[in-house]
Coordinates of C-alpha atoms and ligand atoms in Angstrom, one line a residue:
M1 CA -7.1 13.2 -26.0
A2 CA -8.0 15.7 -23.2
A3 CA -8.8 14.2 -19.9
R4 CA -12.1 14.9 -18.2
E5 CA -12.3 18.3 -16.6
H6 CA -13.7 19.0 -13.2
K7 CA -15.3 22.4 -12.4
A8 CA -15.4 23.2 -8.6
F9 CA -18.2 25.1 -6.9
P10 CA -17.9 26.7 -3.5
I11 CA -19.2 24.2 -0.9
V12 CA -22.3 25.3 0.9
V13 CA -24.9 23.7 3.1
R14 CA -28.7 24.3 2.8
D15 CA -31.5 23.7 5.2
L16 CA -34.3 22.1 3.2
E17 CA -37.8 20.8 3.8
V18 CA -39.4 17.6 2.6
L19 CA -42.2 18.4 0.2
D20 CA -43.1 14.9 -0.7
A21 CA -41.8 11.3 -0.3
F22 CA -43.1 8.3 -2.2
D23 CA -42.0 4.9 -3.6
V24 CA -41.0 4.9 -7.3
T25 CA -40.5 1.1 -7.2
P26 CA -40.6 -1.3 -4.3
R27 CA -36.9 -0.6 -3.6
T28 CA -36.6 3.0 -4.6
R29 CA -38.0 5.9 -2.7
R30 CA -38.1 9.4 -4.0
V31 CA -37.9 12.4 -1.6
V32 CA -38.7 15.8 -3.0
L33 CA -37.0 18.7 -1.2
T34 CA -37.8 22.3 -1.4
G35 CA -36.9 25.5 0.5
A36 CA -35.9 29.1 0.2
Q37 CA -32.3 28.0 0.6
L38 CA -32.4 26.5 -2.9
G39 CA -32.2 30.1 -4.0
A40 CA -29.6 32.7 -3.0
F41 CA -29.3 33.4 0.8
E42 CA -26.9 34.5 3.5
N43 CA -25.3 32.2 6.0
G44 CA -22.8 33.3 8.7
G45 CA -22.1 36.5 6.7
H46 CA -21.4 34.5 3.5
R47 CA -23.4 35.1 0.4
I48 CA -24.6 31.7 -0.9
A49 CA -25.4 31.3 -4.6
P50 CA -28.5 29.5 -5.8
F51 CA -28.4 25.7 -6.0
R52 CA -27.0 24.4 -9.3
T53 CA -26.4 21.1 -10.8
E54 CA -25.0 21.0 -14.3
N55 CA -24.1 17.3 -15.1
A56 CA -26.2 14.2 -14.7
D57 CA -23.8 12.6 -12.2
D58 CA -23.3 15.5 -9.8
H59 CA -23.9 14.6 -6.2
V60 CA -24.9 16.3 -3.0
K61 CA -24.2 15.2 0.5
L62 CA -27.3 14.6 2.6
I63 CA -26.6 14.8 6.3
V64 CA -28.8 12.1 7.8
P65 CA -30.8 13.8 10.6
G66 CA -30.4 12.3 14.1
A67 CA -29.8 13.0 17.7
G68 CA -26.5 14.8 18.4
V69 CA -25.8 15.6 14.7
V70 CA -24.1 19.0 14.7
P71 CA -24.5 20.9 11.4
P72 CA -21.3 21.9 9.5
V73 CA -20.3 25.5 9.9
Q74 CA -20.5 27.6 6.7
E75 CA -17.1 29.2 5.9
D76 CA -16.2 31.2 2.9
G77 CA -16.6 28.6 0.1
H78 CA -16.1 25.6 2.3
L79 CA -17.6 23.8 5.3
D80 CA -16.1 23.2 8.7
W81 CA -17.3 19.7 9.7
P82 CA -17.7 19.1 13.4
P83 CA -16.4 15.7 14.5
G84 CA -18.9 12.9 13.7
T85 CA -21.0 14.9 11.2
I86 CA -19.3 13.8 8.0
E87 CA -19.9 10.2 9.1
R88 CA -23.6 11.0 8.9
A89 CA -23.4 12.3 5.3
R90 CA -24.3 10.2 2.3
D91 CA -23.9 11.0 -1.4
Y92 CA -26.9 11.3 -3.7
T93 CA -27.3 12.3 -7.3
P94 CA -30.0 15.0 -7.9
R95 CA -32.5 13.0 -10.0
R96 CA -34.1 16.1 -11.2
Y97 CA -33.9 19.8 -10.2
D98 CA -36.4 22.5 -11.1
P99 CA -35.0 25.9 -10.2
D100 CA -38.2 27.7 -10.9
A101 CA -40.3 25.4 -8.7
R102 CA -37.4 25.0 -6.3
R103 CA -37.9 21.2 -6.4
L104 CA -34.9 18.9 -5.8
E105 CA -35.6 15.2 -6.2
L106 CA -33.4 12.5 -4.7
D107 CA -33.9 8.8 -5.1
F108 CA -32.9 6.4 -2.2
V109 CA -32.4 2.7 -2.7
R110 CA -33.6 0.7 0.3
H111 CA -31.0 -1.5 1.8
A112 CA -30.6 -3.0 5.3
G113 CA -28.6 -0.8 7.7
G114 CA -28.5 2.2 5.4
P115 CA -29.2 5.3 7.6
A116 CA -30.1 7.6 4.7
A117 CA -32.4 5.1 3.1
E118 CA -34.0 4.5 6.5
W119 CA -34.5 8.2 6.9
A120 CA -36.0 8.5 3.4
G121 CA -38.4 5.6 4.3
R122 CA -39.7 7.6 7.3
A123 CA -39.5 11.1 5.7
R124 CA -42.8 13.0 5.8
P125 CA -43.7 16.4 4.3
G126 CA -42.4 19.2 6.6
D127 CA -39.4 17.2 7.8
R128 CA -36.1 19.2 7.5
V129 CA -32.8 18.0 6.3
L130 CA -29.4 19.5 5.6
V131 CA -27.9 19.1 2.1
A132 CA -24.4 20.1 1.1
G133 CA -23.0 20.6 -2.4
P134 CA -22.7 19.8 -5.2
R135 CA -19.0 20.6 -4.7
G136 CA -18.4 20.6 -8.4
T137 CA -19.3 19.0 -11.7
T138 CA -17.6 17.0 -14.4
V139 CA -17.3 18.8 -17.7
L140 CA -17.9 16.3 -20.5
P141 CA -15.3 16.0 -23.3
A142 CA -16.2 17.7 -26.6
G143 CA -17.3 15.8 -29.6
I144 CA -19.4 13.0 -28.0
D145 CA -21.3 11.1 -30.8
W146 CA -23.1 8.7 -28.4
Y147 CA -23.3 7.5 -24.8
F148 CA -22.7 4.1 -23.3
L149 CA -24.2 4.0 -19.7
A150 CA -24.1 1.1 -17.3
G151 CA -24.9 0.7 -13.6
D152 CA -27.1 -0.6 -10.9
E153 CA -30.0 1.0 -8.9
T154 CA -27.6 3.5 -7.3
A155 CA -26.5 4.7 -10.7
L156 CA -30.0 4.9 -12.0
P157 CA -30.7 8.5 -11.0
A158 CA -27.7 9.6 -13.0
I159 CA -28.5 7.3 -15.9
A160 CA -32.1 8.4 -16.0
R161 CA -31.2 12.1 -15.7
R162 CA -28.6 11.8 -18.6
I163 CA -31.1 10.0 -20.8
E164 CA -33.9 12.6 -20.1
E165 CA -31.6 15.6 -20.5
L166 CA -30.0 14.6 -23.8
P167 CA -31.1 16.3 -27.0
A168 CA -33.6 14.5 -29.3
G169 CA -32.1 11.6 -31.3
T170 CA -28.8 11.3 -29.3
P171 CA -27.8 7.7 -29.5
V172 CA -27.6 6.1 -26.0
T173 CA -26.9 2.4 -25.1
A174 CA -27.7 1.7 -21.5
V175 CA -27.4 -1.5 -19.4
V176 CA -28.9 -1.4 -16.0
S177 CA -28.8 -4.2 -13.3
V178 CA -31.7 -4.1 -10.9
A179 CA -32.9 -6.5 -8.2
S180 CA -36.0 -7.7 -10.1
A181 CA -38.3 -6.8 -13.0
G182 CA -40.3 -4.6 -10.5
E183 CA -37.4 -2.2 -10.2
E184 CA -37.5 -1.1 -13.9
Q185 CA -38.3 2.5 -14.3
T186 CA -39.6 4.5 -17.3
F187 CA -38.0 7.7 -18.5
D188 CA -39.4 10.8 -20.2
H189 CA -36.9 11.2 -23.0
R190 CA -36.2 12.0 -26.7
A191 CA -32.9 10.1 -27.1
D192 CA -32.3 7.2 -29.5
L193 CA -32.2 4.8 -26.5
D194 CA -31.4 1.1 -26.5
L195 CA -31.9 0.0 -22.9
T196 CA -31.3 -3.5 -21.5
W197 CA -32.5 -4.3 -18.0
V198 CA -30.8 -7.2 -16.2
H199 CA -32.8 -8.7 -13.3
R200 CA -30.5 -10.1 -10.7
D201 CA -33.1 -12.4 -9.1
T202 CA -33.4 -14.5 -12.3
A203 CA -30.2 -13.8 -14.2
G204 CA -27.0 -15.8 -13.7
P205 CA -23.8 -14.4 -12.3
G206 CA -22.3 -13.3 -15.6
A207 CA -25.5 -11.8 -17.0
L208 CA -24.6 -8.2 -16.6
M209 CA -21.4 -8.5 -18.6
D210 CA -23.2 -10.7 -21.2
A211 CA -25.7 -7.9 -21.6
V212 CA -23.0 -5.3 -21.8
R213 CA -21.2 -7.2 -24.5
A214 CA -24.4 -7.8 -26.4
A215 CA -25.7 -4.2 -26.2
P216 CA -25.3 -2.3 -29.5
W217 CA -22.0 -0.5 -29.8
R218 CA -22.8 2.7 -31.8
T219 CA -20.6 4.4 -34.3
G220 CA -18.5 7.5 -33.7
Q221 CA -17.0 8.9 -30.5
V222 CA -18.4 7.3 -27.4
Y223 CA -18.6 8.7 -23.8
A224 CA -18.8 5.6 -21.5
W225 CA -20.1 6.1 -18.0
A226 CA -20.6 3.4 -15.4
A227 CA -21.4 3.5 -11.7
G228 CA -22.6 1.3 -8.9
E229 CA -21.2 -1.5 -6.8
A230 CA -17.4 -1.3 -7.1
G231 CA -16.9 -5.1 -7.7
M232 CA -19.5 -5.1 -10.5
L233 CA -17.7 -2.3 -12.3
R234 CA -14.2 -4.0 -12.6
P235 CA -15.1 -6.2 -15.6
I236 CA -16.9 -3.3 -17.3
R237 CA -13.8 -1.1 -16.8
R238 CA -11.6 -3.9 -18.3
W239 CA -13.9 -4.5 -21.2
L240 CA -14.1 -0.8 -22.1
E241 CA -10.3 -0.4 -21.8
Q242 CA -9.1 -3.6 -23.3
D243 CA -11.8 -4.9 -25.7
R244 CA -13.4 -1.6 -26.7
R245 CA -10.2 0.5 -26.4
V246 CA -12.0 3.5 -25.1
P247 CA -9.4 6.2 -24.1
A248 CA -9.3 7.2 -20.5
G249 CA -10.6 10.7 -21.1
R250 CA -13.8 9.2 -22.6
T251 CA -14.7 7.0 -19.7
D252 CA -16.0 7.8 -16.2
I253 CA -16.4 4.8 -13.9
A254 CA -17.3 5.4 -10.3
G255 CA -17.7 2.9 -7.5
Y256 CA -20.6 4.3 -5.5
W257 CA -20.7 1.5 -2.9
R258 CA -19.0 -1.7 -2.0
A259 CA -20.9 -4.9 -1.3
G260 CA -20.9 -5.7 2.4
R261 CA -19.6 -2.3 3.5
A262 CA -21.4 0.8 4.7
Q263 CA -20.2 4.1 3.1
H264 CA -18.4 5.3 6.2
E265 CA -16.6 1.9 6.5
T266 CA -15.5 2.3 3.0
S267 CA -14.1 5.8 3.7
Q268 CA -12.4 4.4 6.8
E269 CA -10.9 1.6 4.8
M270 CA -9.7 4.0 2.1
D271 CA -8.1 6.2 4.8
R272 CA -6.4 3.1 6.3
L273 CA -5.0 2.2 2.9
R274 CA -3.9 5.8 2.2
H275 CA -2.2 5.8 5.6
A276 CA -0.5 2.4 5.1
A277 CA 0.7 3.5 1.7
S278 CA 2.1 6.8 2.7
L279 CA 5.9 7.0 2.7
A280 CA 6.0 10.4 4.5
V281 CA 6.3 9.0 8.0
P282 CA 8.9 6.2 7.4
Y283 CA 11.1 8.7 5.5
A284 CA 10.6 11.5 8.0
I285 CA 11.6 9.1 10.8
R286 CA 14.7 8.0 9.0
A287 CA 15.7 11.6 8.1
A288 CA 15.2 12.7 11.8
V289 CA 17.3 9.8 13.0
T290 CA 20.0 10.3 10.4
L291 CA 20.2 14.1 11.2
D292 CA 20.3 13.3 15.0
L293 CA 17.4 15.6 15.6
A294 CA 16.4 13.9 18.9
E295 CA 20.1 14.1 20.1
H296 CA 20.2 17.8 19.2
V297 CA 17.0 18.5 21.1
T298 CA 18.4 16.6 24.1
D299 CA 21.6 18.8 23.8
G300 CA 19.5 21.9 24.3
R301 CA 18.8 23.0 20.7
T302 CA 15.1 23.6 21.0
T303 CA 14.2 25.8 18.1
V304 CA 13.9 24.9 14.4
P305 CA 16.7 27.2 13.3
D306 CA 19.1 26.0 16.0
L307 CA 18.2 22.3 15.2
A308 CA 18.7 23.0 11.5
A309 CA 22.1 24.6 12.1
A310 CA 23.2 21.7 14.3
A311 CA 22.0 19.1 11.8
G312 CA 23.6 21.0 8.8
A313 CA 20.2 21.2 7.2
R314 CA 17.6 23.7 6.0
P315 CA 15.2 25.1 8.6
R316 CA 12.2 24.7 6.2
G317 CA 13.0 21.1 5.6
I318 CA 13.5 20.4 9.4
R319 CA 10.2 22.2 10.2
K320 CA 8.3 20.1 7.7
I321 CA 9.9 16.8 9.0
L322 CA 9.1 17.8 12.6
A323 CA 5.5 18.7 11.6
V324 CA 5.0 15.2 10.3
L325 CA 6.6 13.6 13.3
A326 CA 4.7 15.9 15.7
H327 CA 1.5 14.3 14.3
Q328 CA 3.0 10.9 15.0
G329 CA 3.7 11.9 18.6
Y330 CA 7.5 11.9 18.5
F331 CA 8.1 15.7 18.9
T332 CA 6.1 18.7 19.7
L333 CA 6.4 21.7 17.5
G334 CA 5.0 25.0 18.6
A335 CA 3.9 28.0 16.5
D336 CA 7.0 29.8 17.8
D337 CA 9.2 27.0 16.3
V338 CA 10.0 25.6 19.7
V339 CA 10.7 21.9 19.6
A340 CA 10.5 19.3 22.3
L341 CA 10.9 15.6 22.4
T342 CA 7.9 13.5 23.6
P343 CA 8.4 10.3 25.7
A344 CA 7.9 8.3 22.5
G345 CA 10.4 10.5 20.8
T346 CA 13.2 9.5 23.3
F347 CA 13.3 6.1 21.6
L348 CA 14.8 7.9 18.6
L349 CA 17.9 8.2 20.8
E350 CA 18.4 4.4 21.1
E351 CA 21.4 2.9 19.5
Q352 CA 19.3 0.1 18.1
V353 CA 17.1 2.6 16.3
H354 CA 20.2 4.2 14.8
G355 CA 21.4 0.8 13.7
R356 CA 18.2 0.2 11.8
L357 CA 17.2 3.6 10.5
D358 CA 20.2 5.8 10.4
H359 CA 21.3 6.1 6.7
R360 CA 24.9 6.5 7.8
N361 CA 24.8 2.8 8.9
G362 CA 25.0 -0.3 6.8
Y363 CA 21.9 -2.0 7.8
A364 CA 19.7 1.0 7.1
R365 CA 20.9 0.9 3.5
L366 CA 18.9 -2.3 3.0
D367 CA 15.9 0.1 2.8
D368 CA 17.3 1.7 -0.3
S369 CA 16.1 -1.4 -2.1
W370 CA 12.4 -0.6 -1.8
P371 CA 12.1 1.5 -4.9
G372 CA 13.4 -1.6 -6.7
L373 CA 10.7 -3.9 -5.4
L374 CA 8.6 -3.7 -8.6
H375 CA 11.7 -4.5 -10.7
A376 CA 12.6 -7.4 -8.4
A377 CA 9.1 -8.8 -8.6
R378 CA 9.0 -8.5 -12.4
T379 CA 12.4 -9.9 -13.1
G380 CA 13.6 -11.8 -10.1
E381 CA 16.7 -9.5 -10.1
S382 CA 18.1 -7.5 -7.2
G383 CA 15.9 -4.4 -6.6
F384 CA 18.8 -2.8 -4.7
E385 CA 21.0 -3.0 -7.8
H386 CA 18.2 -1.7 -10.0
A387 CA 17.7 1.3 -7.6
A388 CA 21.3 2.0 -6.6
G389 CA 23.2 1.0 -9.7
H390 CA 25.5 -1.4 -7.8
S391 CA 25.1 -4.4 -5.5
F392 CA 24.5 -4.1 -1.8
W393 CA 27.9 -5.6 -1.0
A394 CA 29.5 -3.0 -3.3
E395 CA 27.6 -0.3 -1.4
L396 CA 29.1 -1.6 1.9
A397 CA 32.6 -1.9 0.5
G398 CA 32.5 1.7 -0.7
D399 CA 32.3 3.2 2.8
E400 CA 34.2 2.1 5.9
R401 CA 31.4 3.1 8.3
L402 CA 28.8 1.2 6.3
G403 CA 30.8 -2.0 6.3
R404 CA 31.8 -1.7 10.0
T405 CA 28.3 -1.0 11.2
F406 CA 26.7 -3.7 9.1
D407 CA 29.3 -6.2 10.4
G408 CA 28.6 -5.1 13.9
D409 CA 24.8 -5.7 13.5
L410 CA 25.5 -9.1 12.0
A411 CA 27.9 -10.0 14.8
R412 CA 25.4 -9.0 17.5
W413 CA 22.7 -11.1 15.8
S414 CA 25.0 -14.1 15.3
G415 CA 26.0 -13.8 19.0
T416 CA 22.4 -14.8 19.9
W417 CA 22.3 -18.0 17.9
S418 CA 25.9 -19.2 17.6
P419 CA 26.0 -21.0 21.1
D420 CA 22.9 -23.0 20.0
L421 CA 24.6 -23.9 16.7
V422 CA 27.8 -24.9 18.3
K423 CA 25.8 -27.3 20.5
A424 CA 23.8 -28.6 17.5
L425 CA 26.9 -29.3 15.4
A426 CA 28.4 -31.3 18.3
L427 CA 32.0 -30.4 17.2
T428 CA 35.0 -32.0 18.8
G429 CA 38.2 -31.9 16.7
E430 CA 37.1 -31.1 13.2
H431 CA 38.3 -28.5 10.7
L432 CA 35.4 -26.4 9.5
V433 CA 35.2 -23.9 6.7
D434 CA 33.0 -20.9 7.4
V435 CA 31.9 -19.8 3.9
G436 CA 31.0 -16.1 3.9
G437 CA 31.8 -16.0 7.6
G438 CA 31.6 -12.2 8.1
T439 CA 33.9 -10.9 10.8
G440 CA 34.2 -14.2 12.5
T441 CA 31.9 -13.8 15.4
F442 CA 30.5 -17.3 15.0
L443 CA 33.9 -18.8 14.6
A444 CA 35.1 -17.1 17.7
H445 CA 32.3 -18.8 19.6
V446 CA 33.0 -22.2 18.1
L447 CA 36.7 -22.0 18.8
A448 CA 36.1 -20.8 22.4
E449 CA 33.7 -23.7 23.1
A450 CA 35.5 -26.5 21.2
P451 CA 39.2 -26.2 21.8
G452 CA 40.1 -29.0 19.4
V453 CA 38.4 -27.3 16.4
R454 CA 40.3 -25.5 13.7
A455 CA 38.8 -23.4 10.9
T456 CA 39.1 -21.6 7.6
L457 CA 37.1 -18.4 7.1
V458 CA 36.2 -17.5 3.5
E459 CA 35.3 -13.8 3.0
L460 CA 35.7 -10.9 0.6
P461 CA 38.9 -9.1 1.2
T462 CA 37.6 -6.1 3.1
T463 CA 35.6 -8.1 5.6
A464 CA 38.3 -10.8 5.7
E465 CA 40.7 -8.2 7.1
R466 CA 38.2 -7.2 9.8
A467 CA 37.8 -10.9 10.6
R468 CA 41.5 -11.4 10.8
A469 CA 41.8 -8.5 13.3
H470 CA 38.7 -9.7 15.3
L471 CA 40.0 -13.2 15.7
A472 CA 43.5 -12.1 16.5
E473 CA 42.2 -9.8 19.2
R474 CA 40.6 -12.9 20.8
G475 CA 43.9 -14.9 20.5
L476 CA 42.5 -17.2 17.9
A477 CA 44.7 -16.3 14.9
D478 CA 46.7 -19.5 15.0
R479 CA 43.6 -21.7 14.8
V480 CA 42.0 -19.9 11.8
A481 CA 43.2 -19.6 8.3
I482 CA 41.7 -16.6 6.4
A483 CA 40.9 -17.2 2.7
A484 CA 40.3 -13.7 1.4
Q485 CA 38.5 -14.7 -1.7
S486 CA 35.0 -15.0 -3.3
F487 CA 32.9 -18.0 -2.6
F488 CA 32.2 -18.2 -6.3
E489 CA 35.9 -19.3 -6.7
E490 CA 37.3 -22.7 -5.8
L491 CA 37.1 -23.3 -2.1
P492 CA 39.7 -24.9 0.3
A493 CA 39.0 -28.6 -0.2
G494 CA 38.7 -31.7 1.9
R495 CA 37.9 -30.2 5.3
D496 CA 35.4 -31.9 7.6
L497 CA 32.5 -29.4 7.6
Y498 CA 31.4 -26.6 5.4
L499 CA 29.1 -24.0 6.9
L500 CA 27.1 -21.3 5.1
A501 CA 25.5 -19.1 7.7
Q502 CA 22.9 -16.7 6.3
V503 CA 24.6 -16.6 2.9
L504 CA 22.2 -18.2 0.5
H505 CA 19.3 -15.9 1.2
D506 CA 21.5 -13.1 -0.2
W507 CA 21.5 -14.7 -3.6
P508 CA 19.0 -15.6 -6.3
D509 CA 18.8 -19.3 -7.3
E510 CA 21.4 -19.4 -10.0
E511 CA 24.1 -17.8 -7.8
A512 CA 23.0 -19.9 -4.8
V513 CA 23.4 -23.0 -6.9
A514 CA 26.8 -21.8 -8.0
I515 CA 27.9 -21.2 -4.4
L516 CA 26.6 -24.6 -3.3
T517 CA 28.3 -26.3 -6.3
R518 CA 31.7 -24.8 -5.1
V519 CA 30.9 -26.1 -1.7
A520 CA 30.0 -29.6 -2.9
E521 CA 33.2 -29.8 -5.0
A522 CA 35.3 -28.8 -2.0
A523 CA 33.4 -31.0 0.5
R524 CA 33.8 -34.2 -1.4
G525 CA 31.4 -36.2 0.7
R526 CA 31.9 -34.3 4.0
R527 CA 29.2 -32.5 6.0
V528 CA 27.6 -29.3 4.5
V529 CA 25.5 -27.3 6.9
V530 CA 23.4 -24.3 5.7
L531 CA 22.1 -22.0 8.5
E532 CA 19.0 -20.1 7.3
R533 CA 15.5 -19.1 8.2
V534 CA 13.2 -21.7 6.7
A535 CA 10.1 -19.9 5.3
T536 CA 6.6 -21.3 6.1
P537 CA 3.2 -20.1 5.0
A538 CA 2.5 -19.2 8.6
D539 CA 5.3 -16.6 8.9
E540 CA 4.3 -13.8 11.1
A541 CA 4.1 -10.2 9.8
G542 CA 7.6 -9.2 10.8
T543 CA 9.2 -12.3 9.3
A544 CA 7.2 -11.9 6.1
A545 CA 8.3 -8.3 5.8
F546 CA 11.9 -9.2 6.3
D547 CA 11.6 -12.0 3.7
L548 CA 10.2 -9.4 1.2
Q549 CA 13.1 -7.1 2.0
M550 CA 15.6 -9.8 1.4
Y551 CA 13.8 -10.6 -1.9
T552 CA 14.0 -6.9 -2.8
V553 CA 17.6 -6.4 -1.9
F554 CA 19.0 -9.5 -3.5
G555 CA 16.2 -11.0 -5.7
S556 CA 16.3 -14.0 -3.4
G557 CA 14.4 -14.0 -0.1
E558 CA 13.9 -16.8 2.4
R559 CA 13.3 -20.3 1.0
D560 CA 11.2 -23.1 2.3
R561 CA 12.5 -26.6 2.9
D562 CA 11.6 -27.9 -0.6
E563 CA 13.3 -24.9 -2.2
F564 CA 16.5 -25.7 -0.2
A565 CA 16.3 -29.3 -1.3
A566 CA 15.9 -28.3 -4.9
L567 CA 18.9 -25.9 -4.7
G568 CA 21.0 -28.7 -3.2
E569 CA 19.9 -31.2 -5.8
R570 CA 21.1 -28.8 -8.6
A571 CA 24.5 -28.6 -6.9
G572 CA 24.8 -32.3 -6.3
L573 CA 23.8 -32.2 -2.6
R574 CA 21.0 -34.2 -0.9
L575 CA 19.1 -32.5 1.9
E576 CA 19.4 -34.8 5.0
S577 CA 17.7 -32.9 7.8
A578 CA 16.6 -29.5 8.9
T579 CA 16.9 -28.8 12.7
R580 CA 15.5 -25.7 14.4
I581 CA 18.3 -23.9 16.1
H582 CA 17.0 -20.5 17.2
A583 CA 13.6 -18.8 16.5
N584 CA 13.0 -19.9 12.9
L585 CA 16.7 -20.4 12.1
H586 CA 17.4 -23.9 11.0
A587 CA 20.6 -25.9 10.5
I588 CA 20.0 -27.7 7.2
E589 CA 22.3 -30.6 6.7
F590 CA 23.3 -31.8 3.2
R591 CA 25.4 -34.7 2.0
T592 CA 27.1 -35.1 -1.4
A593 CA 24.5 -37.0 -3.5
Ligands
SAM1 C1 24.5 -12.0 5.7 S1 26.2 -12.1 5.8 C2 26.5 -13.5 6.8 C3 27.8 -13.4 7.6 C4 28.0 -14.6 8.6 N1 28.0 -15.8 8.0 C5 26.9 -14.5 9.7 O1 26.0 -15.3 9.7 O2 26.9 -13.6 10.5 C6 26.8 -12.6 4.3 C7 28.3 -12.4 4.1 O3 28.6 -12.8 2.8 C8 29.8 -12.1 2.4 N2 29.9 -12.2 1.0 C9 29.2 -11.5 0.0 N3 29.6 -11.8 -1.2 C10 30.6 -12.7 -1.0 C11 31.5 -13.4 -2.0 N4 31.3 -13.3 -3.3 N5 32.4 -14.2 -1.4 C12 32.5 -14.4 -0.1 N6 31.8 -13.7 0.8 C13 30.8 -12.9 0.3 C14 29.5 -10.7 3.0 O4 30.7 -10.0 3.1 C15 28.8 -11.0 4.3 O5 29.7 -11.0 5.3

């Protein structure tokens, strides 16, 4: 089934005159426009073709007159909109166009705060207004046997025009929602029309969909068209797709407006959404950081070819990255390919930025999980594994720099909270087991502050070796045993305290329970302390984003207190207390149940 086809017209602006303005219904005002510029004319040296509108739902942009509105400049086939003018433009369907009489009719629905409708309410014969477009038209699919039309007052010009322009006897089912019975209109048509009006002032909330479902569904190939308030259209779209199984190429559904929002607010919101969803900037920043572009500029390479050579990359690629980052204010990029770093761009030189965003570093690889978010959300499995084909830990183990830099980041972070944890645990002469202890930063703190304490560090072999070296460097080798093993295996038993610092949030529930079960078996009634962020519904944006990232990387994410209690219960551990240690890191203490 072919999709709908769109035919583009050169975009032009015409200066027109109000011929007449009158109320069609209490809420709908018709403005009739005329003028020589509905025919062919010249503007700024460009030949402008006569006005044409070929399909019932074409639209023009009416530029609402007002103080300080600067007309768009006619270019060859397009318009150059001065700042602020496009915000004054509103879309209207030509209700009727008579090329011989040069009469263009537009219908305006009155609504509070609508500048175009207010203008239409005041419009008098002789007033002038600029009208741009139509910028194109939809070509209907071939082989339409009948039409299904639905909408509200804003869709009525297109619905009315379609009904009036169809050949005699064409089957049409139409359902139109209007404010009240007084808003009904009559059409001059020859179609085989079944029309239902829904009056919102007396009908219940589901009345429009009831009417849509009850309206006759004709036989043969349908063309289904609906327009109006966006929220109102959603159930119609679902009904057409799922209940009536109308193929996409046979439907055209357009949200003309959104309840509670002016048109320019809607376009601002849409822009905001497009901006928020664009991956270009985050990826361009990461590429620039990974290619050391800021460093190369600082080193005196100030043209695109020089930068590309220094970065071992292609000049075209570098230019395009820099073009995006110049719009973000990190670089300047001249027409002569000269590049400079802005004050904001100097932050790209920071070590911390490289730690987070440089793809050569372990922490930055967490971001490779994002393409797997959908998979993680659907299955609860690791999005990282889905995207990369192996686990995050396997990724780190495969490259010395990745592992080293990741460990370094963790060590810096654990350096900020480990003194608080040492205090909270009130250790004196115990033997503690640090399960998944990383490179031993935390242990080094504990052992330094509590001279009577001894420890066992459980880690995967590669990290365990780094931990061994790290602890030896600090003269602590004789107080720590290294168990180079997985925490899914049997753990050293009968020690005084088992600590799992930021381990469980790397694992989905099944694995987390398996780890805790190993811990419970080894602890045999001794203390078990889990150090984790405890999620709350009030988590701020950054925490929520990190939580989502952990969920995507590992299929786990942060847990709330009840979820920790439930994990513990499955492993034979009872949650005793959760004490805040640092920011929202908590020491969660369990006992064998
Ligand atoms: C987020 S880090 C936490 C490290 C340390 N506890 C801290 O708080 O800084 C998780 C650690 O779990 C280790 N790990 C992952 N899988 C493991 C396994 N199967 N057995 C033992 N350790 C593992 C990783 O090597 C990593 O050092």
